[in-house]
Tab-separated table of C-alpha atoms and ligand atoms in Angstrom:
chain	number	residue	atom	x	y	z
A	11	MET	CA	0.927	2.940	18.362
A	12	ALA	CA	3.892	2.757	16.096
A	13	LYS	CA	4.232	-0.410	14.094
A	14	ASP	CA	7.282	-1.658	12.286
A	15	ILE	CA	7.345	-1.383	8.537
A	16	GLU	CA	9.148	-4.205	6.798
A	17	ASN	CA	12.668	-3.464	5.745
A	18	ILE	CA	12.022	-2.652	2.133
A	19	LYS	CA	15.100	-4.450	0.932
A	20	GLY	CA	12.601	-7.299	0.464
A	21	ASP	CA	10.875	-5.181	-2.177
A	22	ALA	CA	12.924	-6.733	-4.965
A	23	LYS	CA	10.022	-9.227	-5.218
A	24	GLY	CA	7.984	-6.668	-7.128
A	25	ILE	CA	10.835	-6.058	-9.514
A	26	SER	CA	11.086	-9.664	-10.632
A	27	ALA	CA	7.411	-9.396	-11.656
A	28	LEU	CA	8.608	-7.079	-14.440
A	29	ALA	CA	10.747	-9.811	-16.017
A	30	GLY	CA	10.110	-10.128	-19.715
A	31	ARG	CA	8.466	-6.705	-20.051
A	32	PRO	CA	10.242	-3.850	-21.824
A	33	LYS	CA	12.032	-1.608	-19.340
A	34	TRP	CA	11.298	2.097	-18.695
A	35	VAL	CA	7.917	2.180	-20.425
A	36	SER	CA	5.416	0.932	-17.891
A	37	GLY	CA	5.474	3.692	-15.273
A	38	LEU	CA	1.984	3.055	-13.954
A	39	THR	CA	2.169	-0.692	-13.546
A	40	ARG	CA	5.752	-0.806	-12.318
A	41	SER	CA	5.945	-1.953	-8.699
A	42	ARG	CA	6.504	0.964	-6.323
A	43	ASN	CA	9.003	0.926	-3.529
A	44	ALA	CA	8.156	2.374	-0.163
A	45	GLY	CA	11.167	4.554	0.502
A	46	PRO	CA	14.870	4.394	1.225
A	47	SER	CA	16.607	1.200	2.185
A	48	GLN	CA	16.438	1.830	5.913
A	49	ILE	CA	14.188	0.414	8.589
A	50	HIS	CA	11.728	2.969	9.901
A	51	LYS	CA	8.471	2.985	11.811
A	52	ASP	CA	5.024	4.249	10.921
A	53	TRP	CA	3.928	6.962	13.358
A	54	SER	CA	0.745	7.852	11.498
A	55	GLY	CA	-1.583	7.107	14.441
A	56	CYS	CA	0.285	9.524	16.726
A	57	GLY	CA	-0.037	13.216	17.541
A	58	PHE	CA	1.988	15.991	15.909
A	59	SER	CA	4.606	16.268	18.647
A	60	THR	CA	5.221	12.518	18.729
A	61	SER	CA	5.568	12.399	14.927
A	62	ALA	CA	7.742	15.526	14.930
A	63	VAL	CA	10.131	13.967	17.438
A	64	HIS	CA	10.200	10.373	16.220
A	65	ALA	CA	9.027	9.895	12.609
A	66	GLY	CA	11.936	9.240	10.266
A	67	THR	CA	14.599	9.774	12.925
A	68	LEU	CA	17.267	7.146	12.496
A	69	ASP	CA	19.174	6.337	15.709
A	70	ASP	CA	22.761	5.337	14.929
A	71	GLN	CA	22.825	1.551	14.471
A	72	ALA	CA	26.598	1.333	15.001
A	73	SER	CA	27.036	3.309	18.243
A	74	GLY	CA	23.516	3.474	19.632
A	75	ALA	CA	23.687	7.295	19.657
A	76	VAL	CA	20.162	8.711	19.861
A	77	GLY	CA	19.120	10.825	16.894
A	78	THR	CA	20.047	10.745	13.198
A	79	PRO	CA	23.841	10.969	12.737
A	80	ILE	CA	25.132	13.352	10.057
A	81	TYR	CA	25.917	11.236	6.978
A	82	GLN	CA	28.331	13.787	5.513
A	83	GLY	CA	29.116	11.661	2.470
A	84	SER	CA	28.662	12.484	-1.182
A	85	THR	CA	28.571	8.883	-2.391
A	86	PHE	CA	27.572	5.356	-1.305
A	87	LEU	CA	28.895	1.848	-1.922
A	88	LEU	CA	27.447	0.309	-5.066
A	89	GLY	CA	26.116	-3.255	-4.987
A	90	ASP	CA	23.664	-5.369	-6.989
A	91	GLU	CA	20.696	-3.591	-5.431
A	92	GLN	CA	21.957	-0.123	-6.341
A	93	TYR	CA	22.744	-1.144	-9.940
A	94	GLN	CA	19.323	-2.773	-10.169
A	95	SER	CA	17.606	0.333	-8.778
A	96	VAL	CA	19.105	2.463	-11.557
A	97	GLU	CA	18.232	-0.069	-14.231
A	98	GLU	CA	14.689	-0.618	-12.996
A	99	GLY	CA	13.900	3.044	-12.224
A	100	PHE	CA	13.693	3.034	-8.419
A	101	ALA	CA	16.982	4.807	-7.721
A	102	ARG	CA	15.113	7.277	-5.491
A	103	ASP	CA	14.644	4.412	-3.038
A	104	ARG	CA	18.311	3.492	-2.664
A	105	PHE	CA	21.336	5.506	-1.582
A	106	ILE	CA	23.705	6.097	-4.493
A	107	TYR	CA	24.850	9.722	-4.471
A	108	THR	CA	23.788	12.506	-2.102
A	109	ARG	CA	22.174	14.674	-4.782
A	110	TYR	CA	19.917	11.651	-5.456
A	111	GLY	CA	19.280	10.826	-1.807
A	112	ASN	CA	20.973	10.599	1.588
A	113	PRO	CA	19.857	9.139	4.949
A	114	ASN	CA	19.638	12.654	6.437
A	115	GLN	CA	17.337	13.762	3.623
A	116	TRP	CA	15.203	10.648	4.110
A	117	ALA	CA	14.948	11.081	7.883
A	118	LEU	CA	13.561	14.554	7.246
A	119	GLN	CA	11.385	13.526	4.320
A	120	THR	CA	9.779	10.765	6.378
A	121	LYS	CA	9.142	13.209	9.237
A	122	LEU	CA	7.677	15.842	6.903
A	123	ALA	CA	5.396	13.319	5.182
A	124	ALA	CA	4.165	12.082	8.593
A	125	LEU	CA	3.431	15.652	9.744
A	126	GLU	CA	1.609	16.629	6.546
A	127	GLY	CA	-0.215	13.277	6.256
A	128	ALA	CA	1.325	12.881	2.793
A	129	GLU	CA	2.618	9.729	1.096
A	130	SER	CA	5.942	11.273	0.228
A	131	ALA	CA	8.161	14.326	0.650
A	132	LEU	CA	11.322	15.855	-0.802
A	133	VAL	CA	13.698	18.376	0.722
A	134	PHE	CA	15.525	21.086	-1.229
A	135	SER	CA	18.298	23.610	-0.703
A	136	SER	CA	15.755	26.486	-0.594
A	137	GLY	CA	12.059	27.195	-0.862
A	138	MET	CA	12.662	28.603	-4.351
A	139	ALA	CA	14.441	25.380	-5.420
A	140	ALA	CA	11.374	23.460	-4.205
A	141	ILE	CA	8.980	25.783	-6.077
A	142	THR	CA	10.959	25.742	-9.337
A	143	ALA	CA	11.395	21.944	-9.390
A	144	SER	CA	7.736	21.305	-8.506
A	145	VAL	CA	6.201	23.705	-10.990
A	146	MET	CA	8.498	22.646	-13.818
A	147	ALA	CA	7.694	18.987	-13.144
A	148	LEU	CA	3.951	19.588	-13.332
A	149	VAL	CA	3.734	21.692	-16.500
A	150	ASP	CA	4.599	21.080	-20.148
A	151	LYS	CA	6.017	23.492	-22.703
A	152	GLY	CA	3.327	26.003	-23.648
A	153	ALA	CA	1.377	25.452	-20.431
A	154	HIS	CA	-0.750	28.038	-18.704
A	155	VAL	CA	-0.939	28.509	-14.926
A	156	VAL	CA	-3.642	30.249	-12.890
A	157	ALA	CA	-1.959	31.835	-9.875
A	158	SER	CA	-2.743	34.148	-6.989
A	159	ASN	CA	-2.241	37.862	-7.605
A	160	GLU	CA	-0.570	37.992	-4.163
A	161	LEU	CA	2.466	35.776	-4.576
A	162	TYR	CA	5.862	35.740	-2.898
A	163	GLY	CA	8.133	37.965	-5.057
A	164	GLY	CA	10.551	35.136	-5.922
A	165	THR	CA	7.711	33.001	-7.261
A	166	TYR	CA	6.327	35.948	-9.193
A	167	ASN	CA	9.767	36.508	-10.739
A	168	LEU	CA	9.965	32.821	-11.737
A	169	PHE	CA	6.568	33.049	-13.422
A	170	ASN	CA	7.115	36.473	-14.916
A	171	GLN	CA	10.739	36.221	-16.079
A	172	GLU	CA	11.467	32.515	-16.660
A	173	PHE	CA	8.114	31.197	-17.849
A	174	PRO	CA	7.818	33.287	-21.046
A	175	THR	CA	11.228	32.023	-22.206
A	176	LEU	CA	9.769	28.501	-22.036
A	177	GLY	CA	6.562	29.431	-23.852
A	178	MET	CA	4.502	29.360	-20.668
A	179	SER	CA	2.065	31.925	-19.354
A	180	VAL	CA	0.304	32.825	-16.104
A	181	SER	CA	-3.001	34.536	-15.279
A	182	TYR	CA	-3.043	36.264	-11.889
A	183	VAL	CA	-6.320	36.234	-9.984
A	184	ASP	CA	-7.726	37.280	-6.623
A	185	PRO	CA	-7.367	34.159	-4.425
A	186	ARG	CA	-10.810	34.768	-2.907
A	187	ASP	CA	-12.658	35.287	-6.226
A	188	PHE	CA	-13.658	31.763	-7.276
A	189	ASP	CA	-15.572	32.945	-10.357
A	190	ALA	CA	-12.495	34.825	-11.593
A	191	ILE	CA	-10.333	31.758	-10.913
A	192	GLU	CA	-12.623	29.546	-13.007
A	193	ALA	CA	-12.929	32.169	-15.735
A	194	ALA	CA	-9.122	32.362	-16.018
A	195	ILE	CA	-8.802	28.628	-16.798
A	196	GLN	CA	-7.800	27.996	-20.430
A	197	PRO	CA	-7.587	24.776	-22.464
A	198	ASN	CA	-3.806	24.656	-21.808
A	199	THR	CA	-4.049	25.393	-18.061
A	200	GLN	CA	-2.250	22.707	-16.067
A	201	ILE	CA	-1.964	23.935	-12.494
A	202	LEU	CA	-3.586	26.275	-9.984
A	203	TYR	CA	-0.904	27.885	-7.798
A	204	PHE	CA	-1.807	29.675	-4.529
A	205	GLU	CA	-0.318	30.575	-1.156
A	206	ALA	CA	-2.196	29.381	1.938
A	207	LEU	CA	-1.959	32.754	3.708
A	208	THR	CA	-1.011	35.809	1.677
A	209	ASN	CA	1.731	38.324	2.402
A	210	PRO	CA	1.348	40.843	4.014
A	211	LEU	CA	-2.443	41.045	4.493
A	212	LEU	CA	-2.811	37.423	5.657
A	213	LYS	CA	-5.784	36.533	3.452
A	214	LEU	CA	-6.665	32.910	4.163
A	215	VAL	CA	-7.114	30.869	1.002
A	216	ASP	CA	-9.905	28.268	0.883
A	217	VAL	CA	-7.904	25.185	-0.175
A	218	ALA	CA	-10.930	22.854	-0.189
A	219	ARG	CA	-12.821	25.186	-2.545
A	220	LEU	CA	-9.791	25.546	-4.839
A	221	SER	CA	-9.442	21.775	-4.877
A	222	GLN	CA	-13.047	21.422	-6.093
A	223	ILE	CA	-12.259	23.787	-8.977
A	224	ALA	CA	-9.034	21.932	-9.760
A	225	LYS	CA	-10.815	18.559	-9.808
A	226	LYS	CA	-13.679	19.876	-11.960
A	227	HIS	CA	-11.182	21.072	-14.599
A	228	GLU	CA	-8.717	18.177	-14.140
A	229	LEU	CA	-5.929	20.471	-12.951
A	230	ARG	CA	-3.396	20.027	-10.202
A	231	LEU	CA	-3.558	22.279	-7.156
A	232	VAL	CA	-0.218	23.472	-5.775
A	233	ILE	CA	-0.226	25.340	-2.450
A	234	ASP	CA	2.684	27.231	-0.932
A	235	GLY	CA	1.968	26.627	2.753
A	236	THR	CA	4.940	28.591	4.124
A	237	PHE	CA	2.917	31.064	6.269
A	238	LEU	CA	1.012	28.176	7.877
A	239	THR	CA	2.272	24.719	8.863
A	240	PRO	CA	0.750	21.216	9.115
A	241	ILE	CA	0.069	22.120	12.766
A	242	SER	CA	-2.472	24.676	11.468
A	243	CYS	CA	-4.017	22.579	8.723
A	244	ARG	CA	-3.069	19.614	6.573
A	245	MET	CA	-3.540	20.910	3.070
A	246	ILE	CA	-3.146	17.557	1.304
A	247	GLU	CA	-6.172	16.320	3.273
A	248	MET	CA	-8.020	19.479	2.201
A	249	GLY	CA	-7.404	18.619	-1.451
A	250	ALA	CA	-4.046	20.131	-2.449
A	251	ASP	CA	-2.049	17.869	-4.762
A	252	ILE	CA	1.300	19.337	-3.770
A	253	VAL	CA	2.191	21.440	-0.723
A	254	ILE	CA	5.425	23.441	-0.843
A	255	HIS	CA	7.209	25.134	2.037
A	256	SER	CA	10.057	27.517	2.423
A	257	ALA	CA	11.427	25.569	5.385
A	258	SER	CA	13.678	28.567	6.045
A	259	LYS	CA	10.646	29.837	8.000
A	260	TYR	CA	8.476	27.921	10.515
A	261	LEU	CA	9.463	24.340	9.666
A	262	ASN	CA	13.073	24.886	10.710
A	263	GLY	CA	12.063	27.796	12.918
A	264	HIS	CA	15.397	29.189	14.088
A	265	SER	CA	16.398	31.658	11.336
A	266	ASP	CA	19.616	29.714	10.798
A	267	LEU	CA	18.954	27.723	7.631
A	268	ILE	CA	17.730	28.050	4.049
A	269	ALA	CA	15.745	24.998	2.916
A	270	GLY	CA	12.610	23.932	1.068
A	271	ALA	CA	10.186	21.020	1.221
A	272	VAL	CA	7.554	19.452	-1.022
A	273	MET	CA	4.863	17.022	0.126
A	274	GLY	CA	2.322	15.036	-1.897
A	275	SER	CA	1.431	11.664	-3.323
A	276	ARG	CA	4.266	9.280	-4.021
A	277	LYS	CA	3.502	9.478	-7.746
A	278	LEU	CA	3.699	13.290	-7.964
A	279	VAL	CA	6.749	13.538	-5.699
A	280	ASP	CA	8.441	10.889	-7.865
A	281	MET	CA	7.730	13.196	-10.833
A	282	ILE	CA	9.348	16.160	-9.048
A	283	TRP	CA	12.481	14.246	-7.980
A	284	PRO	CA	14.104	14.198	-11.483
A	285	ARG	CA	13.805	18.021	-11.524
A	286	LEU	CA	15.635	18.143	-8.188
A	287	LEU	CA	18.388	16.110	-9.880
A	288	SER	CA	18.463	18.336	-12.979
A	289	TYR	CA	18.331	21.722	-11.255
A	290	GLY	CA	20.616	20.488	-8.482
A	291	GLY	CA	18.865	22.002	-5.482
A	292	CYS	CA	19.567	19.134	-3.045
A	293	LEU	CA	19.896	19.765	0.684
A	294	ASP	CA	23.302	19.147	2.258
A	295	PRO	CA	23.395	16.501	5.071
A	296	HIS	CA	24.492	19.005	7.716
A	297	ALA	CA	21.654	21.360	6.765
A	298	CYS	CA	19.309	18.329	6.982
A	299	PHE	CA	20.534	17.695	10.513
A	300	LEU	CA	19.739	21.282	11.550
A	301	PHE	CA	16.355	21.150	9.801
A	302	GLU	CA	15.466	17.829	11.488
A	303	ARG	CA	16.422	19.241	14.889
A	304	GLY	CA	14.272	22.325	14.287
A	305	LEU	CA	11.319	20.284	13.066
A	306	LYS	CA	11.210	18.220	16.275
A	307	THR	CA	9.845	21.212	18.212
A	308	LEU	CA	7.409	22.412	15.517
A	309	ALA	CA	4.218	21.671	17.461
A	310	ILE	CA	5.306	23.337	20.700
A	311	ARG	CA	6.827	26.292	18.842
A	312	MET	CA	3.603	26.844	16.891
A	313	ALA	CA	1.545	26.799	20.114
A	314	ALA	CA	3.853	29.474	21.571
A	315	HIS	CA	3.782	31.552	18.343
A	316	GLU	CA	-0.015	31.490	18.333
A	317	GLN	CA	-0.361	32.401	22.009
A	318	SER	CA	1.923	35.431	21.785
A	319	ALA	CA	0.551	36.504	18.374
A	320	LEU	CA	-3.069	36.383	19.534
A	321	GLU	CA	-2.384	38.301	22.752
A	322	LEU	CA	-0.354	40.923	20.890
A	323	ALA	CA	-2.956	41.221	18.096
A	324	ASN	CA	-5.707	41.799	20.692
A	325	TYR	CA	-3.556	44.408	22.439
A	326	LEU	CA	-2.711	46.238	19.185
A	327	GLU	CA	-6.342	46.219	18.044
A	328	GLN	CA	-7.422	48.358	21.007
A	329	HIS	CA	-4.397	50.722	20.876
A	330	PRO	CA	-5.277	54.332	19.853
A	331	SER	CA	-2.194	54.624	17.565
A	332	ILE	CA	-3.149	51.547	15.525
A	333	LYS	CA	-5.678	51.787	12.688
A	334	ARG	CA	-6.196	48.146	11.852
A	335	VAL	CA	-4.846	44.684	12.715
A	336	PHE	CA	-4.838	41.550	10.534
A	337	TYR	CA	-4.615	38.188	12.310
A	338	PRO	CA	-6.760	35.244	11.135
A	339	LEU	CA	-8.044	34.425	14.628
A	340	LEU	CA	-9.306	37.977	15.320
A	341	ASP	CA	-13.096	38.346	14.910
A	342	SER	CA	-12.390	41.439	12.766
A	343	HIS	CA	-10.367	39.462	10.183
A	344	PRO	CA	-12.292	39.159	6.874
A	345	ASP	CA	-11.618	35.380	6.770
A	346	ASN	CA	-12.284	34.703	10.444
A	347	ASP	CA	-15.169	32.260	9.736
A	348	LEU	CA	-12.982	30.198	7.419
A	349	ALA	CA	-10.079	30.418	9.888
A	350	LYS	CA	-12.276	29.134	12.712
A	351	SER	CA	-13.422	26.191	10.633
A	352	VAL	CA	-10.069	25.107	9.131
A	353	LEU	CA	-7.197	26.331	11.325
A	354	LYS	CA	-6.048	24.459	14.399
A	355	ASN	CA	-3.359	27.096	14.952
A	356	GLY	CA	-3.380	30.724	13.797
A	357	GLY	CA	0.398	30.947	13.374
A	358	GLY	CA	2.589	33.864	14.335
A	359	MET	CA	2.100	36.425	11.553
A	360	VAL	CA	0.425	39.708	12.551
A	361	THR	CA	0.095	42.666	10.184
A	362	PHE	CA	-1.097	46.096	11.333
A	363	GLU	CA	-1.390	49.711	10.217
A	364	VAL	CA	0.091	52.499	12.318
A	365	LYS	CA	-1.569	55.919	12.301
A	366	GLY	CA	0.835	58.451	10.793
A	367	GLY	CA	1.844	56.397	7.743
A	368	ASP	CA	5.222	54.975	6.760
A	369	SER	CA	7.261	57.553	8.699
A	370	ALA	CA	5.445	56.624	11.948
A	371	ALA	CA	5.962	52.919	11.117
A	372	LEU	CA	9.686	53.547	10.536
A	373	SER	CA	10.050	55.288	13.872
A	374	LEU	CA	8.130	52.469	15.617
A	375	LEU	CA	10.657	49.964	14.274
A	376	LYS	CA	13.519	52.044	15.693
A	377	LYS	CA	11.903	52.222	19.159
A	378	LEU	CA	11.131	48.508	19.479
A	379	SER	CA	13.735	46.571	21.422
A	380	ILE	CA	12.584	42.917	21.195
A	381	PRO	CA	11.528	42.402	17.540
A	382	LYS	CA	14.531	42.601	15.249
A	383	GLN	CA	14.270	44.597	12.031
A	384	ALA	CA	14.781	41.893	9.408
A	385	THR	CA	13.039	40.257	6.510
A	386	SER	CA	11.871	36.591	6.701
A	387	LEU	CA	9.587	35.019	9.305
A	388	GLY	CA	8.816	31.960	11.368
A	389	GLY	CA	11.842	32.038	13.692
A	390	VAL	CA	11.776	31.824	17.479
A	391	GLU	CA	12.709	35.519	17.606
A	392	SER	CA	10.205	38.202	16.568
A	393	LEU	CA	11.086	39.889	13.277
A	394	VAL	CA	9.520	43.085	11.990
A	395	SER	CA	9.591	44.741	8.570
A	396	LEU	CA	7.656	47.207	6.440
A	397	PRO	CA	6.296	45.952	3.100
A	398	PHE	CA	6.831	49.391	1.486
A	399	ASN	CA	10.645	49.157	1.727
A	400	THR	CA	11.079	45.353	1.660
A	401	SER	CA	8.762	42.785	0.020
A	402	HIS	CA	6.719	45.379	-1.911
A	403	ALA	CA	9.435	47.982	-2.588
A	404	GLY	CA	9.203	47.195	-6.309
A	405	PHE	CA	5.627	48.528	-6.487
A	406	THR	CA	4.560	52.180	-6.570
A	407	ALA	CA	2.611	53.636	-3.626
A	408	LYS	CA	-0.488	53.663	-5.881
A	409	GLN	CA	-0.041	49.963	-6.747
A	410	ARG	CA	0.395	49.111	-3.073
A	411	LEU	CA	-2.807	50.976	-2.243
A	412	GLU	CA	-4.656	49.025	-4.952
A	413	MET	CA	-3.416	45.815	-3.294
A	414	GLY	CA	-4.776	47.032	0.057
A	415	ILE	CA	-1.322	47.750	1.509
A	416	ASN	CA	-1.850	51.156	3.100
A	417	ALA	CA	0.804	53.573	4.338
A	418	GLY	CA	1.931	52.595	7.842
A	419	CYS	CA	1.600	48.856	7.153
A	420	VAL	CA	3.857	46.776	9.432
A	421	ARG	CA	4.515	43.034	9.072
A	422	LEU	CA	5.384	41.289	12.305
A	423	SER	CA	6.510	37.689	12.664
A	424	VAL	CA	5.776	37.050	16.327
A	425	GLY	CA	8.418	34.788	17.864
A	426	ILE	CA	8.042	32.626	20.953
A	427	GLU	CA	8.960	35.383	23.431
A	428	ASP	CA	6.528	35.927	26.329
A	429	ALA	CA	3.482	37.873	25.207
A	430	GLY	CA	3.747	40.195	28.254
A	431	ASP	CA	7.265	41.268	27.282
A	432	LEU	CA	6.250	41.902	23.662
A	433	ILE	CA	3.209	43.940	24.777
A	434	ASN	CA	5.361	46.017	27.168
A	435	ASP	CA	7.838	46.642	24.351
A	436	PHE	CA	5.079	47.804	21.973
A	437	GLU	CA	3.546	49.925	24.762
A	438	GLN	CA	6.783	51.919	25.262
A	439	ALA	CA	7.546	52.131	21.510
A	440	LEU	CA	4.056	53.288	20.499
A	441	ALA	CA	4.127	55.916	23.259
A	442	GLU	CA	7.174	57.484	21.620
A	443	ILE	CA	6.079	57.793	17.978
B	593	LIG	C1	5.690	32.375	0.862
B	593	LIG	C2	7.130	32.114	0.488
B	593	LIG	N1	7.391	31.136	-0.398
B	593	LIG	C3	8.657	30.874	-0.778
B	593	LIG	C4	9.720	31.601	-0.293
B	593	LIG	C5	11.116	31.292	-0.786
B	593	LIG	O1	11.800	30.558	0.183
B	593	LIG	P1	13.406	30.540	0.319
B	593	LIG	O2	13.837	31.888	0.755
B	593	LIG	O3	13.636	29.469	1.346
B	593	LIG	O4	13.945	30.174	-1.025
B	593	LIG	C6	9.498	32.619	0.647
B	593	LIG	C7	10.624	33.403	1.181
B	593	LIG	O5	10.467	34.403	1.833
B	593	LIG	C8	8.157	32.879	1.035
B	593	LIG	O6	7.871	33.864	1.915
């Protein structure tokens, strides 16, 4: 059961051990501080729902109100401890200024770390802020990155447009072709960057295998886990060094917030934190409150997403107007063996091809009454979109075909609505196209 962690205000002991040594130079031997100056409990022995509800949550000490209050302040009172934390390099562990850290950010960060089984976490104002800060912290000028050839467009733009201006380069490889991944590694390669489940064809990436390659070549493995969650698989335990999420999707889960999260070892997350300060992508306390509230129901939401997605995927697979369905838990999915061995939850993303091409897919979208036509994913409401005029509109039809995105491809983020209602809605809509 939960056990109390000592109030880390007592941690100043470690700092006095540095007396007499030059400051700022001994990063590896410097004593490390456990987190923010607030009392919290360790929920690591508990299940996902218990951690999601309780880990990090800071009941109001003054009023007794249950749940983390919104600390809508930009700045905090300075005392000896705060001055010392700046001087000794542990300012991340004390509250000084909200861009540096805030109790609402820490409540969330503690919860996220508990869910992912990571030592540490950071929250950001968007998934892209989290990606930019993490990647820039882990590479040097002139670095080379080996990345998936099926990346989220925003990440691709960062690599393609910003990297060259900083003397950095990227090789794009098939995430399932391990020989090609190894062959792409150069002497200046510093990170491997992949997405856990690709968009829109939902290819499942073998994180454990990628981690072996990363370790062999002394590289760091960064995984964007947005399409899956810690409820599906804990990627740090599988060997990822850093896991990044667009929390705008499943982690918050209500399509009402833009946020990002990074999880990893304390040492690596400490390296990313200065980039959060420099690029400025901190998460506002009120947004933290919404994110924390959403995160509390992650486990039960994911169970509902999976149940409706699996039932709908099975229904679509046998429908005469549907050519093909992609869902990791379907026997027909190319990565089904891997999915069965590593996923505890298949998530809510279902991609399928409608007979009749993009015009049939467009008319299907118009006939559906439950899924809303919108980009994004991971909310409680089903969202549907077509890659050809949204995420992959920048590619030609020929390029999309080469990627395996055929005409009529539909991307569906299955919400938590009842599977029977979704199936009835698809039944009537497919009958009309
Ligand atoms: C896989 C993936 N990573 C990152 C992002 C960027 O996240 P955000 O929109 O929160 O910046 C997205 C957004 O769609 C995404 O799908």
